[in-house]
Amino acid sequence: ASDTGSARTVILSQVTLGTIATDLMVGFGVRPQAVVGYSLGETAGLFSFGAWHERDEMLRRVTESELFVSELTGRCNAARRAWGVAEDAAVEWSVGMVETPADRAREVIAELDRVYLLIINTPDECVIGGDASAVQRAIEMIGCPFHALEGVPTVHCEVASTVAEAYRNLHVLDTHPPEDMRFYSGAWGEAYEVDQDRAADSLLAQAIQGVDFPKTVRQAYDDGVRIFLEMGPGGSCARMIHKILDGVPFRARSISSATQDEPSAVLRALGMLIAERVPVDLTQLYPESNPVEEEPGPV
């Protein structure tokens, strides 16, 4: 992304939105047993449920850090170092979703330099990224539709390893996970014991190794998760979960929709939860009204 201020704003706003959406649903008495985050959703999940609480400190770190100004965005200095590109040469980072299985993408990428498999979305969809010309070559070799994604930093691949220490330090925060709630790592594809070090390790792992969303979702399902409620913008995770878990009983819904107004999306999500016998508190929707005082009649 050339607009580094915009890239930083997108990161901060998505975490903020996830936290606000979670607070809204918690206000309706909804308390999950598991938190599954897709990419930046892991950070949002840790903040949303209070495992991390130092929001102002994270804002300060992100604002003051060069990670989202010139290292992982902007001039993309992390990629410059990883690729041995000269200081005066341009780095053009390109990311997009390809409609092909990860194994096929890996086959093609193995023959090319400076292009990476970043995220596995579903059994037949993944995200690749790298030098724009190399990505274009990969698309031609794969021979499938490519949907460009704008403003994505140079993470989820080995490029981020050149800033590993700074990236991990960014995510070392006072950590107090709530009891009886599992947090899943997209890089490890499983739930983990959340503490200060492990949380930072998980975020660093996905920055360097990438995200395997199908593996993570299937593990959550095997661990007993049957209802998935998406807190982030849009409904992309719900869409992917429907593909990942096709053929088994589950429910997945987003409280944010591109085709419905947000109050309607929230109400429909609450309706789905009630239909599935999940405890929900609708007091916010039906506050007790003050009784109207009647005029005294004649004595």
PDB file of C-alpha atoms in Angstrom, residues 9 20 54 63 76 85 100 127 141 150 161 165 190 193 205 222 227 235 238 246 252 292:
ATOM      1  CA  THR A   9      -6.026   3.138   9.916  1.00  0.00           C
ATOM      2  CA  ILE A  20     -17.334  -2.986  19.466  1.00  0.00           C
ATOM      3  CA  GLU A  54      -3.916  -2.413  26.947  1.00  0.00           C
ATOM      4  CA  THR A  63       1.356   4.695  15.747  1.00  0.00           C
ATOM      5  CA  CYS A  76       8.185  -2.247   1.999  1.00  0.00           C
ATOM      6  CA  VAL A  85      16.595  -5.060  -3.699  1.00  0.00           C
ATOM      7  CA  THR A 100      -7.526 -22.808  -6.689  1.00  0.00           C
ATOM      8  CA  VAL A 127      -4.456 -15.948  -0.996  1.00  0.00           C
ATOM      9  CA  MET A 141       0.467 -20.446 -14.694  1.00  0.00           C
ATOM     10  CA  GLU A 150      -5.604  -3.677  -1.660  1.00  0.00           C
ATOM     11  CA  SER A 161      10.980 -12.664   9.275  1.00  0.00           C
ATOM     12  CA  GLU A 165      11.734  -9.256  16.769  1.00  0.00           C
ATOM     13  CA  GLU A 190      -5.415 -25.391  17.077  1.00  0.00           C
ATOM     14  CA  GLU A 193      -2.866 -21.991  26.314  1.00  0.00           C
ATOM     15  CA  ALA A 205       3.854 -17.405  13.644  1.00  0.00           C
ATOM     16  CA  ASP A 222     -13.713 -31.321  16.208  1.00  0.00           C
ATOM     17  CA  ILE A 227     -22.175 -22.233  15.846  1.00  0.00           C
ATOM     18  CA  GLY A 235     -19.365 -11.890   5.875  1.00  0.00           C
ATOM     19  CA  ALA A 238     -19.013 -17.087   7.364  1.00  0.00           C
ATOM     20  CA  ASP A 246     -19.863 -28.423   3.872  1.00  0.00           C
ATOM     21  CA  ALA A 252     -22.400 -19.692  10.581  1.00  0.00           C
ATOM     22  CA  VAL A 292     -48.342   6.428  32.496  1.00  0.00           C
TER      23      VAL A 292
END
